[in-house]
Tab-separated table of C-alpha atoms in Angstrom:
chain	number	residue	atom	x	y	z
A	1	MET	CA	-14.901	-17.569	-40.411
A	2	LYS	CA	-15.612	-14.484	-38.269
A	3	LYS	CA	-17.591	-16.600	-35.831
A	4	ASN	CA	-14.707	-19.073	-35.469
A	5	LEU	CA	-12.213	-16.238	-34.994
A	6	PHE	CA	-14.405	-14.668	-32.294
A	7	SER	CA	-14.668	-18.022	-30.507
A	8	CYS	CA	-10.898	-18.421	-30.512
A	9	VAL	CA	-10.361	-14.933	-29.077
A	10	LEU	CA	-12.972	-15.573	-26.389
A	11	LEU	CA	-11.348	-18.862	-25.402
A	12	LEU	CA	-7.909	-17.270	-25.212
A	13	THR	CA	-9.271	-14.418	-23.059
A	14	LEU	CA	-10.976	-16.834	-20.654
A	15	ALA	CA	-7.811	-18.916	-20.423
A	16	ALA	CA	-5.734	-15.828	-19.588
A	17	CYS	CA	-8.211	-14.752	-16.900
A	18	SER	CA	-8.236	-18.254	-15.462
A	19	SER	CA	-4.436	-18.237	-15.348
A	20	ASP	CA	-4.367	-14.860	-13.576
A	21	ASN	CA	-6.939	-16.003	-11.012
A	22	SER	CA	-4.999	-19.165	-10.275
A	23	LYS	CA	-1.895	-17.076	-9.569
A	24	GLU	CA	-3.817	-14.880	-7.168
A	25	ALA	CA	-5.195	-17.922	-5.359
A	26	ASP	CA	-1.750	-19.568	-5.080
A	27	PRO	CA	-0.871	-19.377	-1.354
A	28	THR	CA	2.852	-19.526	-2.118
A	29	THR	CA	2.699	-16.153	-3.893
A	30	ALA	CA	0.560	-14.386	-1.269
A	31	LYS	CA	2.252	-12.617	1.610
A	32	ALA	CA	0.381	-11.972	4.856
A	33	GLU	CA	0.047	-8.416	6.059
A	34	PRO	CA	2.476	-7.675	8.917
A	35	LEU	CA	1.272	-7.951	12.490
A	36	TYR	CA	2.225	-5.545	15.260
A	37	THR	CA	1.763	-7.203	18.655
A	38	LEU	CA	1.754	-5.251	21.904
A	39	ILE	CA	1.978	-7.104	25.217
A	40	PHE	CA	1.407	-5.107	28.391
A	41	LEU	CA	2.678	-6.893	31.514
A	42	ASP	CA	1.258	-5.679	34.822
A	43	LYS	CA	4.136	-4.886	37.182
A	44	SER	CA	2.082	-3.289	39.947
A	45	VAL	CA	1.747	-4.756	43.439
A	46	SER	CA	-1.747	-6.104	42.739
A	47	VAL	CA	-0.495	-8.755	40.295
A	48	ASN	CA	1.931	-11.508	41.288
A	49	ALA	CA	3.085	-13.176	38.071
A	50	ASN	CA	5.121	-15.705	40.063
A	51	LYS	CA	2.028	-17.158	41.753
A	52	ALA	CA	1.551	-20.709	40.423
A	53	PHE	CA	-1.820	-20.241	38.712
A	54	VAL	CA	-0.914	-16.833	37.289
A	55	SER	CA	2.490	-17.997	36.088
A	56	GLN	CA	1.020	-21.000	34.294
A	57	LYS	CA	-1.756	-18.967	32.688
A	58	TYR	CA	0.528	-16.141	31.578
A	59	GLN	CA	3.241	-18.432	30.242
A	60	GLY	CA	0.587	-20.244	28.228
A	61	ALA	CA	-0.718	-16.909	26.931
A	62	VAL	CA	2.766	-15.809	25.884
A	63	ASN	CA	3.363	-19.096	24.060
A	64	GLU	CA	0.076	-18.792	22.186
A	65	ILE	CA	0.611	-15.131	21.293
A	66	ILE	CA	4.027	-15.795	19.791
A	67	GLU	CA	2.877	-18.934	17.978
A	68	GLN	CA	-0.043	-17.102	16.364
A	69	ASN	CA	1.467	-13.673	15.711
A	70	ILE	CA	5.070	-14.295	14.651
A	71	ARG	CA	4.559	-15.696	11.163
A	72	ASN	CA	6.867	-13.966	8.705
A	73	LYS	CA	9.454	-11.278	8.163
A	74	GLY	CA	8.264	-7.891	9.437
A	75	ASP	CA	5.998	-9.120	12.219
A	76	LYS	CA	6.797	-6.980	15.266
A	77	LEU	CA	6.340	-7.538	18.994
A	78	ASP	CA	6.802	-4.976	21.774
A	79	VAL	CA	6.541	-5.604	25.509
A	80	TYR	CA	5.644	-2.808	27.923
A	81	PHE	CA	5.352	-2.872	31.691
A	82	ILE	CA	2.184	-1.538	33.292
A	83	HIS	CA	2.911	0.576	36.351
A	84	GLU	CA	3.147	4.261	37.250
A	85	ASN	CA	4.927	5.161	33.985
A	86	THR	CA	3.504	2.706	31.456
A	87	SER	CA	4.003	4.705	28.254
A	88	LYS	CA	7.764	4.959	28.911
A	89	ALA	CA	8.190	1.361	30.071
A	90	ARG	CA	9.069	-0.512	26.897
A	91	ALA	CA	10.984	-3.582	28.010
A	92	LEU	CA	11.424	-5.399	24.703
A	93	SER	CA	11.060	-4.791	20.968
A	94	VAL	CA	11.693	-7.481	18.352
A	95	THR	CA	10.945	-7.850	14.648
A	96	ALA	CA	10.797	-11.199	12.865
A	97	ARG	CA	13.456	-11.724	10.199
A	98	SER	CA	12.558	-15.164	8.835
A	99	GLU	CA	11.257	-14.909	5.278
A	100	MET	CA	9.751	-17.474	2.948
A	101	GLU	CA	11.528	-17.261	-0.401
A	102	ASP	CA	9.573	-16.803	-3.612
A	103	VAL	CA	8.741	-20.283	-4.892
A	104	SER	CA	6.031	-19.318	-7.357
A	105	SER	CA	8.027	-20.753	-10.269
A	106	ALA	CA	9.783	-23.571	-8.374
A	107	ASN	CA	9.071	-27.270	-8.718
A	108	ALA	CA	7.448	-29.306	-5.935
A	109	THR	CA	10.771	-30.538	-4.506
A	110	ASP	CA	12.239	-27.040	-4.272
A	111	ARG	CA	9.015	-25.708	-2.753
A	112	GLU	CA	9.103	-28.352	-0.040
A	113	ALA	CA	12.775	-27.630	0.697
A	114	ALA	CA	12.102	-23.890	0.923
A	115	GLN	CA	9.145	-24.444	3.244
A	116	THR	CA	11.211	-26.704	5.518
A	117	SER	CA	14.026	-24.160	5.679
A	118	PHE	CA	11.585	-21.360	6.487
A	119	ASP	CA	9.816	-23.402	9.167
A	120	LEU	CA	13.113	-24.223	10.881
A	121	SER	CA	14.264	-20.600	10.797
A	122	LEU	CA	10.925	-19.304	12.098
A	123	GLY	CA	10.823	-21.964	14.809
A	124	ARG	CA	14.242	-20.914	16.102
A	125	GLU	CA	13.208	-17.278	16.034
A	126	LYS	CA	9.960	-17.941	17.913
A	127	ALA	CA	11.852	-19.874	20.581
A	128	ALA	CA	14.284	-16.992	21.101
A	129	ILE	CA	11.484	-14.416	21.273
A	130	ARG	CA	9.490	-16.610	23.662
A	131	GLN	CA	12.452	-16.868	26.025
A	132	ARG	CA	12.974	-13.104	26.034
A	133	VAL	CA	9.301	-12.351	26.706
A	134	LEU	CA	9.152	-14.903	29.523
A	135	GLN	CA	12.212	-13.278	31.075
A	136	GLN	CA	10.353	-9.977	31.153
A	137	LEU	CA	7.272	-11.688	32.568
A	138	ALA	CA	9.326	-13.025	35.488
A	139	ALA	CA	11.230	-9.777	36.091
A	140	PRO	CA	10.329	-8.277	39.491
A	141	ASN	CA	9.465	-4.632	40.032
A	142	ALA	CA	10.495	-3.554	43.507
A	143	SER	CA	10.607	0.163	42.688
A	144	SER	CA	8.032	2.695	43.824
A	145	SER	CA	6.510	2.629	40.326
A	146	ASN	CA	4.615	-0.525	41.365
A	147	LYS	CA	2.234	1.482	43.567
A	148	GLU	CA	0.138	2.747	40.636
A	149	THR	CA	-1.439	1.081	37.593
A	150	ASP	CA	-1.744	3.442	34.635
A	151	ILE	CA	-3.533	1.500	31.892
A	152	TRP	CA	-4.738	4.681	30.191
A	153	ALA	CA	-1.083	5.341	29.366
A	154	SER	CA	-1.094	2.322	27.058
A	155	LEU	CA	-3.359	4.194	24.634
A	156	PRO	CA	-0.678	6.466	23.106
A	157	VAL	CA	1.474	3.353	22.666
A	158	ILE	CA	-1.343	1.669	20.718
A	159	ALA	CA	-1.897	4.854	18.707
A	160	LYS	CA	1.788	4.884	17.753
A	161	ALA	CA	1.598	1.248	16.641
A	162	ASN	CA	-1.485	2.095	14.579
A	163	GLU	CA	0.601	4.601	12.608
A	164	SER	CA	2.731	1.727	11.279
A	165	GLY	CA	-0.108	0.559	9.038
A	166	ALA	CA	0.219	-3.010	10.329
A	167	THR	CA	-2.602	-5.018	11.876
A	168	VAL	CA	-2.356	-4.336	15.609
A	169	LYS	CA	-3.115	-6.892	18.322
A	170	VAL	CA	-2.996	-5.865	21.978
A	171	TYR	CA	-2.722	-8.136	24.991
A	172	TYR	CA	-3.013	-7.033	28.619
A	173	LEU	CA	-1.656	-9.541	31.120
A	174	SER	CA	-3.175	-7.622	33.991
A	175	ASP	CA	-5.997	-7.465	36.520
A	176	MET	CA	-7.064	-4.265	34.672
A	177	VAL	CA	-7.492	-2.417	37.960
A	178	GLU	CA	-6.662	1.165	36.963
A	179	SER	CA	-5.192	2.912	39.979
A	180	VAL	CA	-3.779	6.409	39.502
A	181	TYR	CA	-3.743	8.886	42.359
A	182	SER	CA	-3.776	12.087	40.276
A	183	ALA	CA	-6.852	14.328	40.165
A	184	GLY	CA	-9.313	13.406	37.428
A	185	ARG	CA	-8.084	9.824	37.186
A	186	ARG	CA	-9.668	6.502	38.128
A	187	ASP	CA	-8.573	4.491	41.157
A	188	PHE	CA	-10.455	1.198	41.029
A	189	HIS	CA	-8.771	-0.011	44.190
A	190	LYS	CA	-10.382	2.846	46.073
A	191	THR	CA	-13.573	3.368	44.031
A	192	PRO	CA	-14.446	0.621	41.549
A	193	PRO	CA	-17.586	0.791	39.397
A	194	LYS	CA	-20.450	-0.689	41.412
A	195	ASP	CA	-22.150	-2.383	38.445
A	196	ASN	CA	-22.091	-2.662	34.647
A	197	ALA	CA	-24.304	0.374	34.183
A	198	GLN	CA	-21.907	2.596	36.100
A	199	ALA	CA	-18.951	1.015	34.321
A	200	ASP	CA	-20.505	1.868	30.938
A	201	SER	CA	-21.257	5.421	32.067
A	202	TRP	CA	-17.726	6.034	33.298
A	203	ALA	CA	-16.153	4.467	30.209
A	204	LYS	CA	-18.197	6.606	27.809
A	205	ALA	CA	-17.352	9.759	29.749
A	206	ASP	CA	-13.642	8.887	29.834
A	207	ALA	CA	-13.629	8.004	26.134
A	208	GLU	CA	-14.485	11.591	25.257
A	209	GLN	CA	-11.139	12.831	26.542
A	210	LEU	CA	-9.193	9.760	25.377
A	211	LYS	CA	-10.346	9.937	21.749
A	212	ARG	CA	-7.367	12.196	21.126
A	213	TYR	CA	-5.466	8.912	20.798
A	214	THR	CA	-6.234	7.371	17.415
A	215	ILE	CA	-5.856	3.689	18.207
A	216	GLY	CA	-7.444	2.417	14.994
A	217	SER	CA	-9.295	-0.897	15.269
A	218	PRO	CA	-6.957	-3.252	17.130
A	219	GLU	CA	-7.944	-6.596	18.584
A	220	VAL	CA	-7.723	-6.323	22.373
A	221	SER	CA	-7.401	-9.248	24.776
A	222	MET	CA	-7.458	-8.931	28.561
A	223	VAL	CA	-5.758	-11.956	30.128
A	224	LEU	CA	-6.827	-11.752	33.764
A	225	PRO	CA	-4.835	-13.351	36.610
A	226	PHE	CA	-7.876	-14.825	38.332
A	227	ALA	CA	-8.830	-18.440	38.962
A	228	PRO	CA	-12.290	-19.545	37.772
A	229	ASN	CA	-13.526	-19.639	41.391
A	230	ALA	CA	-12.383	-16.080	42.210
A	231	SER	CA	-14.904	-14.005	44.146
A	232	VAL	CA	-16.649	-10.930	42.759
A	233	LYS	CA	-14.633	-8.836	45.190
A	234	GLU	CA	-11.396	-10.165	43.693
A	235	ASN	CA	-12.498	-10.310	40.063
A	236	ASN	CA	-15.024	-7.499	39.716
A	237	PRO	CA	-16.885	-7.995	36.415
A	238	ALA	CA	-17.769	-4.301	36.304
A	239	VAL	CA	-14.069	-3.458	35.948
A	240	THR	CA	-13.678	-5.537	32.800
A	241	GLN	CA	-17.003	-4.152	31.563
A	242	TYR	CA	-15.496	-0.666	31.888
A	243	TRP	CA	-12.567	-1.608	29.649
A	244	GLN	CA	-14.686	-3.431	27.095
A	245	THR	CA	-16.875	-0.346	26.715
A	246	LEU	CA	-13.945	2.071	26.701
A	247	PHE	CA	-12.046	0.211	23.981
A	248	GLN	CA	-15.176	-0.164	21.890
A	249	GLU	CA	-15.891	3.567	22.215
A	250	LEU	CA	-12.332	4.264	21.039
A	251	GLY	CA	-12.798	2.054	17.961
A	252	ALA	CA	-11.294	-1.313	18.886
A	253	GLY	CA	-12.405	-4.054	16.514
A	254	ASN	CA	-12.744	-6.898	18.988
A	255	VAL	CA	-12.390	-6.882	22.776
A	256	GLU	CA	-12.284	-10.124	24.724
A	257	GLU	CA	-11.606	-11.316	28.252
A	258	GLN	CA	-9.585	-14.440	28.912
């Protein structure tokens, strides 16, 4: 009798655990962690976003970023201009409002209807966000701020986003040619790193003073405005090496060049 009772209790316990695990695995009850996307658009004289190749590449990048990163309510996207005053150049800030309703206890028909409604709402929202970002991409910058390229100034912006607790993804639509005339700053137009070794050395030295910005471990993508047949003089690989090393020294999780 005791043995039978023990077996029954064991079976009931296993059934309860199995039920709990199935709920955890149910994708309709799981909610993705919010994403915080930062797009930095280069508005200095060295990047012409209206040039055919650049325009096509950057529009494609914007489309892909929005498609991948705007997924649910709470996902946020900010656009900043890169120029002389990057950290104060926020051009756009949007937060997704479309939300998938709780269908954990709904039947199959209601689940399908809820999913369709959510997809339509999110699709409309993505389209509106895409249009607004592309407007900023095409916006000219004829002011004197276009004479310098302060990419370092994006770091406090990333650090602020890191404070939100969301997963942060950062995209630079830029040639990544830092060019600031102030003492103690880099001007890659005037003096670029001559090779990868020097780029690594400079980046590690600069990281020591830039570690005051706690950027967390964001994913960083550098979308360069160069054609595949660009010369080394135009697309200096040591410049992107500098940024890859710098971001890694500051704690970035993944750094890629596109």
